[in-house]
mmCIF file of C-alpha atoms in Angstrom:
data_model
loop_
_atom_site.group_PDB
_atom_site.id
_atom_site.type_symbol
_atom_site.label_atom_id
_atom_site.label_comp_id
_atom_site.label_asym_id
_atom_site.label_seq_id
_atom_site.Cartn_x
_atom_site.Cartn_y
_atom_site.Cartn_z
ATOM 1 C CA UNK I 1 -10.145 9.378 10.608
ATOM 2 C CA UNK I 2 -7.655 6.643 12.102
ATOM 3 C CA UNK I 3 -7.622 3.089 10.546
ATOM 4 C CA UNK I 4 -5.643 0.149 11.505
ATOM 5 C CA UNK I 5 -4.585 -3.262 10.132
ATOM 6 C CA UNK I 6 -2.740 -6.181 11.547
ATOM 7 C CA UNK I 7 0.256 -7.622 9.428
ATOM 8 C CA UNK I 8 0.479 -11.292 8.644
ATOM 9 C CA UNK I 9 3.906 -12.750 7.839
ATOM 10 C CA UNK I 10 5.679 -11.378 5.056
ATOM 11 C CA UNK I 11 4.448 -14.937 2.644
ATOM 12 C CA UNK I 12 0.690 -14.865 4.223
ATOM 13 C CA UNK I 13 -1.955 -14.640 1.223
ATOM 14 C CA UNK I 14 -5.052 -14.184 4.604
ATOM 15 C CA UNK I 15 -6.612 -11.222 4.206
ATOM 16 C CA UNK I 16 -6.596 -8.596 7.020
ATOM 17 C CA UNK I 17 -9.224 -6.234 8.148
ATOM 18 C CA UNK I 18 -9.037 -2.590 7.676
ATOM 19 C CA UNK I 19 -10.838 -1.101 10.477
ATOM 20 C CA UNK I 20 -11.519 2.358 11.330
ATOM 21 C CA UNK I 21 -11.653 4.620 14.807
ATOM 22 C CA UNK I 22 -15.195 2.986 15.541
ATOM 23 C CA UNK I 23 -13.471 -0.763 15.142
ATOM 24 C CA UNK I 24 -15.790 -1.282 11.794
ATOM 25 C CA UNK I 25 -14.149 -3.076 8.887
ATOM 26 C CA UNK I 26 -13.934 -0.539 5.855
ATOM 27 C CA UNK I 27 -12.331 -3.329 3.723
ATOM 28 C CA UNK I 28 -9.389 -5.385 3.297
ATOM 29 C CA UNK I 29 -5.717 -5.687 2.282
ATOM 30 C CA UNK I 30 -4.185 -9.328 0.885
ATOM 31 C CA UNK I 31 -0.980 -9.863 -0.821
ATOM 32 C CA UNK I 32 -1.710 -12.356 -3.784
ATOM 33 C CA UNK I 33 0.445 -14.801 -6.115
ATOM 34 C CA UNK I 34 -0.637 -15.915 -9.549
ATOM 35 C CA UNK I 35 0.226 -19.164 -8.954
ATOM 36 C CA UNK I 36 1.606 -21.683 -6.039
ATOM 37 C CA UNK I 37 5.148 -21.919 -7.875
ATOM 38 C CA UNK I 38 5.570 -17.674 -7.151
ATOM 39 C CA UNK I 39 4.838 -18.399 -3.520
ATOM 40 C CA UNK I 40 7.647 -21.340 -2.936
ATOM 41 C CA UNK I 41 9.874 -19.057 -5.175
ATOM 42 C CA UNK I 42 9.011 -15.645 -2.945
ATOM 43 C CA UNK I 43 9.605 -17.837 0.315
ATOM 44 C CA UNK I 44 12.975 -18.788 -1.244
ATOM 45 C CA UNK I 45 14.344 -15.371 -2.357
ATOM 46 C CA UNK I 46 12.926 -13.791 1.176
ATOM 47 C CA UNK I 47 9.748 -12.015 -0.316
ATOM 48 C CA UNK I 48 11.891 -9.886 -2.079
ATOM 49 C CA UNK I 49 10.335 -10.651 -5.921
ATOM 50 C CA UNK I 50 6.692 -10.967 -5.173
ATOM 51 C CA UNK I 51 4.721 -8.183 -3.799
ATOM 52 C CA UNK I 52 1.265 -8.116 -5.370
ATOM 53 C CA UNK I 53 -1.760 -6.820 -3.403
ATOM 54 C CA UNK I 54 -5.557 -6.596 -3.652
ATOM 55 C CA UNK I 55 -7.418 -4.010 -1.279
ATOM 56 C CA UNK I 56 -11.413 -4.553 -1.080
ATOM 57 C CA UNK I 57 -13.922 -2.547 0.259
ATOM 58 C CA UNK I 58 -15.953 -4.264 3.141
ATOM 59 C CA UNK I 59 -18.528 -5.974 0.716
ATOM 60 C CA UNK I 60 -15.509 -7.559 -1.438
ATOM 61 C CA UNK I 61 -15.240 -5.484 -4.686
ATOM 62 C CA UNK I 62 -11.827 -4.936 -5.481
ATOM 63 C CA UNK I 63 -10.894 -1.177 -5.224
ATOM 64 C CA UNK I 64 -6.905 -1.627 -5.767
ATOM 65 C CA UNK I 65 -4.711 -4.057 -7.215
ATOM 66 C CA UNK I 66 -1.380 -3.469 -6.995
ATOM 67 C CA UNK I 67 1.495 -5.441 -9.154
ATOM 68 C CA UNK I 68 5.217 -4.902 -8.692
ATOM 69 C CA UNK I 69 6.721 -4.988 -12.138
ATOM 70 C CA UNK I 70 9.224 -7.239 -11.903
ATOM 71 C CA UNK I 71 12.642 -6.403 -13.545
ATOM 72 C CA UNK I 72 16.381 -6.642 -12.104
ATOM 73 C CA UNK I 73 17.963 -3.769 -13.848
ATOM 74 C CA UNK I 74 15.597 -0.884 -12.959
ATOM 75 C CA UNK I 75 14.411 1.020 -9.640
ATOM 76 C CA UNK I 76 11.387 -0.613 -7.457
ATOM 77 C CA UNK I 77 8.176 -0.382 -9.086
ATOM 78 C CA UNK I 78 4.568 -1.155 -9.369
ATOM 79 C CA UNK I 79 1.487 -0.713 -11.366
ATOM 80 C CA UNK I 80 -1.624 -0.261 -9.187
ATOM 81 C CA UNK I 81 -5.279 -0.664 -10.931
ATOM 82 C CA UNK I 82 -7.576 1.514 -9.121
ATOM 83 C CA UNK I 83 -11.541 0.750 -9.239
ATOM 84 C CA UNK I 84 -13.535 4.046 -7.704
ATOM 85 C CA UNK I 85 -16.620 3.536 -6.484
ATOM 86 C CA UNK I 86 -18.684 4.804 -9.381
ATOM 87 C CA UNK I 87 -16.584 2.150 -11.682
ATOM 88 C CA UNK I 88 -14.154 5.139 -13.229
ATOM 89 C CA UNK I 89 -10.575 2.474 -13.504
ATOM 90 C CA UNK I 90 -7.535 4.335 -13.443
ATOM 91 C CA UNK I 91 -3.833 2.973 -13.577
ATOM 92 C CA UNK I 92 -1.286 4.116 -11.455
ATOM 93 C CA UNK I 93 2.685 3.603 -12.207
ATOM 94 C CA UNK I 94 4.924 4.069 -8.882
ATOM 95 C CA UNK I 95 8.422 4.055 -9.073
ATOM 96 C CA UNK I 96 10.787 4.440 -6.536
ATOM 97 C CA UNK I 97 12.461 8.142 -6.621
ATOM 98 C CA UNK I 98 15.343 7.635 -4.007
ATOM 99 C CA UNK I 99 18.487 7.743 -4.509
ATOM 100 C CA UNK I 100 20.377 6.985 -1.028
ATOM 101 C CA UNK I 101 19.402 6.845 2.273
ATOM 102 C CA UNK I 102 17.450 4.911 4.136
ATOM 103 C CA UNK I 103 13.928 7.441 3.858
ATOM 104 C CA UNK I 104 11.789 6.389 1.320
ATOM 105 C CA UNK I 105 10.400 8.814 -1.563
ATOM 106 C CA UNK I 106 8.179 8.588 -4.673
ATOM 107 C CA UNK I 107 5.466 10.222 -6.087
ATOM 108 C CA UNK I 108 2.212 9.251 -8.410
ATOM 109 C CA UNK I 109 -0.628 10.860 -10.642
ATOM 110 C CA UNK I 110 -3.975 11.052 -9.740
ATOM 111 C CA UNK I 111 -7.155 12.905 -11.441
ATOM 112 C CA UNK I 112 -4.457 15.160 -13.231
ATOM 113 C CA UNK I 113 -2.734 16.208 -9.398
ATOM 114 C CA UNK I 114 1.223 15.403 -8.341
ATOM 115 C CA UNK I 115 0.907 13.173 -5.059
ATOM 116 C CA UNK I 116 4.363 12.556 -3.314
ATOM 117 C CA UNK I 117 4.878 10.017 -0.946
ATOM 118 C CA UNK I 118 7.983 10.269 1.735
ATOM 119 C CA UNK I 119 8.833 7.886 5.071
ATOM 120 C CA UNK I 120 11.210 9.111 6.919
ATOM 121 C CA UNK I 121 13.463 5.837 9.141
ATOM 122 C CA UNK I 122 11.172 6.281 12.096
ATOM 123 C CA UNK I 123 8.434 9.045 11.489
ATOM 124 C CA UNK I 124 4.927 8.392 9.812
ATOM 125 C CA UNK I 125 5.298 8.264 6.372
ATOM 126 C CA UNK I 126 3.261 10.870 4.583
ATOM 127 C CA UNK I 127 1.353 11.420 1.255
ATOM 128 C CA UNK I 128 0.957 15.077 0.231
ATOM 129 C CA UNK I 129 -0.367 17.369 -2.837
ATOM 130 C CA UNK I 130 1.370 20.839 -3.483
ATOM 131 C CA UNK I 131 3.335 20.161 0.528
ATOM 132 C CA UNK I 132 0.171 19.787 2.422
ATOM 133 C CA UNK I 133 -0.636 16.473 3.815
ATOM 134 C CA UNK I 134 -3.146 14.017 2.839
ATOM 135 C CA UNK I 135 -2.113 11.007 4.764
ATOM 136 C CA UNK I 136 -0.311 9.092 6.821
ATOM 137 C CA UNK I 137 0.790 5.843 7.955
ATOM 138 C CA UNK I 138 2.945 3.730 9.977
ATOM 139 C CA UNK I 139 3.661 0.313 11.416
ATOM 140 C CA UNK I 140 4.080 -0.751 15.407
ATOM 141 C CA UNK I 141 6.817 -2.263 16.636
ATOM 142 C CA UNK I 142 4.601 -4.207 19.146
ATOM 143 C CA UNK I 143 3.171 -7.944 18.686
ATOM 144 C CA UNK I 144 1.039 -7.988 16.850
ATOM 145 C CA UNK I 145 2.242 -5.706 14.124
ATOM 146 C CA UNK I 146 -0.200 -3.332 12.974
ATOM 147 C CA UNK I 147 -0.453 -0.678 10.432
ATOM 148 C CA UNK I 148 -2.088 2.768 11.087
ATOM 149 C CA UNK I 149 -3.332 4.793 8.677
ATOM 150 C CA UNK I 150 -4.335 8.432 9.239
ATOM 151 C CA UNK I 151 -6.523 10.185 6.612
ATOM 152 C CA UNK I 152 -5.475 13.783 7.314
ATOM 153 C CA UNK I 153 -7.800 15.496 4.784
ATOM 154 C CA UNK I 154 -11.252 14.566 4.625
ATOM 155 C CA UNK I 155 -11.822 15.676 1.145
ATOM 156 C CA UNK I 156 -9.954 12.749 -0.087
ATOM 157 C CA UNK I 157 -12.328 10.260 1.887
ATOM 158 C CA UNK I 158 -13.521 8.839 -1.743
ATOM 159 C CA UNK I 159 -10.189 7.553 -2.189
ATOM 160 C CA UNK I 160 -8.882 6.149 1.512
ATOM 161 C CA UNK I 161 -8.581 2.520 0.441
ATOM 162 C CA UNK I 162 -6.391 4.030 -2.609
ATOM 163 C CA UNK I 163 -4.168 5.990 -0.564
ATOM 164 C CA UNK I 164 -3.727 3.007 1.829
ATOM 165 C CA UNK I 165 -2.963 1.200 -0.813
ATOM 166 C CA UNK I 166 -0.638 2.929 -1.965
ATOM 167 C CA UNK I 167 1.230 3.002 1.634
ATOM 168 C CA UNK I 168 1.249 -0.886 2.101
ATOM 169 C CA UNK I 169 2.404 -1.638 -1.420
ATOM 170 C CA UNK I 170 5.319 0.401 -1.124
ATOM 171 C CA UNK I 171 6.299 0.555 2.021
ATOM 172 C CA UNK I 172 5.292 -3.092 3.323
ATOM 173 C CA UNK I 173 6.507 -4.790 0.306
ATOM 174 C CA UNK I 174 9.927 -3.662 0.799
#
C-alpha cells in the first residue's frame, strides 16, 4: 500500500493529509511547538532546534508524538510516544547511529524486535527487521513536495502511521 503527503514549509504547524493509493485520508502529520516563543526561536536558528510532531489517525486521536530531545553535546535524537489502536502506549528513543556520510542510519525497539532505519543520498529510505524490508519512503523533488510512503509488508499494517512516523521525524526534521 502507497501513501502520500504534501510538505508545508519547514516552520508550518497546518496539518497535512496522509492519503493512501485510493486518495482516502488515513490520518495526519503536524509539526507542533509548545509555545509561540519556540516558533520565532525555530524560524531564527533555521528549524534546526524544534522538530516535534503529532501523527493522527483520520478521526483525530493521536497515534504518535514525536519530541526531539534537545541537547547540544550529543547525537540527534527523539522520543516518540506511540498510542496503538487498542490504547497499549509505548515509548520509543531514536538516536542517530551515523557516523559520516551523508546516508542516514538508526535503528529503534518495537514489541521486543530490532527495526533499523537507513536513507541512502538519493534512494528510498528503508525500515527493515532481521534485513528484510518493512517500509519505505521518500520525498519529490517536484512542487509541491510530497512524501511517499510505501508499506512493503502488510503484516505491519497495525502500525503504518508509526512507521511513517518514524520516517518524517527523522528524516524531515533534519
Amino acid at each position: 500500500m502507497i501513501y502520500t503527503y504534501r510538505f508545508h514549509n519547514r516552520y508550518s504547524t497546518k496539518r497535512s493529509e496522509i492519503r493512501n493509493e485510493h486518495d482516502q485520508v488515513t490520518g495526519y502529520v503536524q509539526r507542533t511547538y509548545s509555545n509561540p516563543l519556540m516558533k520565532v526561536l525555530d524560524f531564527l536558528l533555521e528549524g534546526i532546534v524544534f522538530a516535534d510532531y503529532r501523527v493522527t489517525d483520520r478521526a483525530g486521536n493521536l497515534r504518535v508524538e514525536a519530541k526531539q530531545v534537545r541537547t547540544f553535546f550529543k547525537r540527534r535524537q527523539y522520543m516518540l510516544h506511540y498510542e496503538q489502536e487498542d490504547g497499549t502506549r509505548t515509548s520509543i528513543p531514536i538516536i542517530d547511529k551515523k557516523r559520516f556520510g551523508l546516508e542516514e542510519k538508526t535503528g529503534f525497539e518495537l514489541e521486543g524486535r530490532s527495526y533499523e532505519l537507513h536513507k541512502p543520498v538519493i534512494d528510498w529510505g528503508t525500515i527493515t527487521l532481521q534485513g528484510t524490508t518493512i517500509a519505505e519512503w521518500k520525498t519529490t523533488l517536484t512542487l509541491p513536495p510530497k512524501a511517499q510512503f510505501r508499506l512493503a509488508d502488510p503484516s505491519h499494517e497495525a502500525h503504518v502511521l508509526l512507521l511513517l512516523g518514524i520516517f518524517h521525524t527523522y528524516l524531515h526534521s533534519k
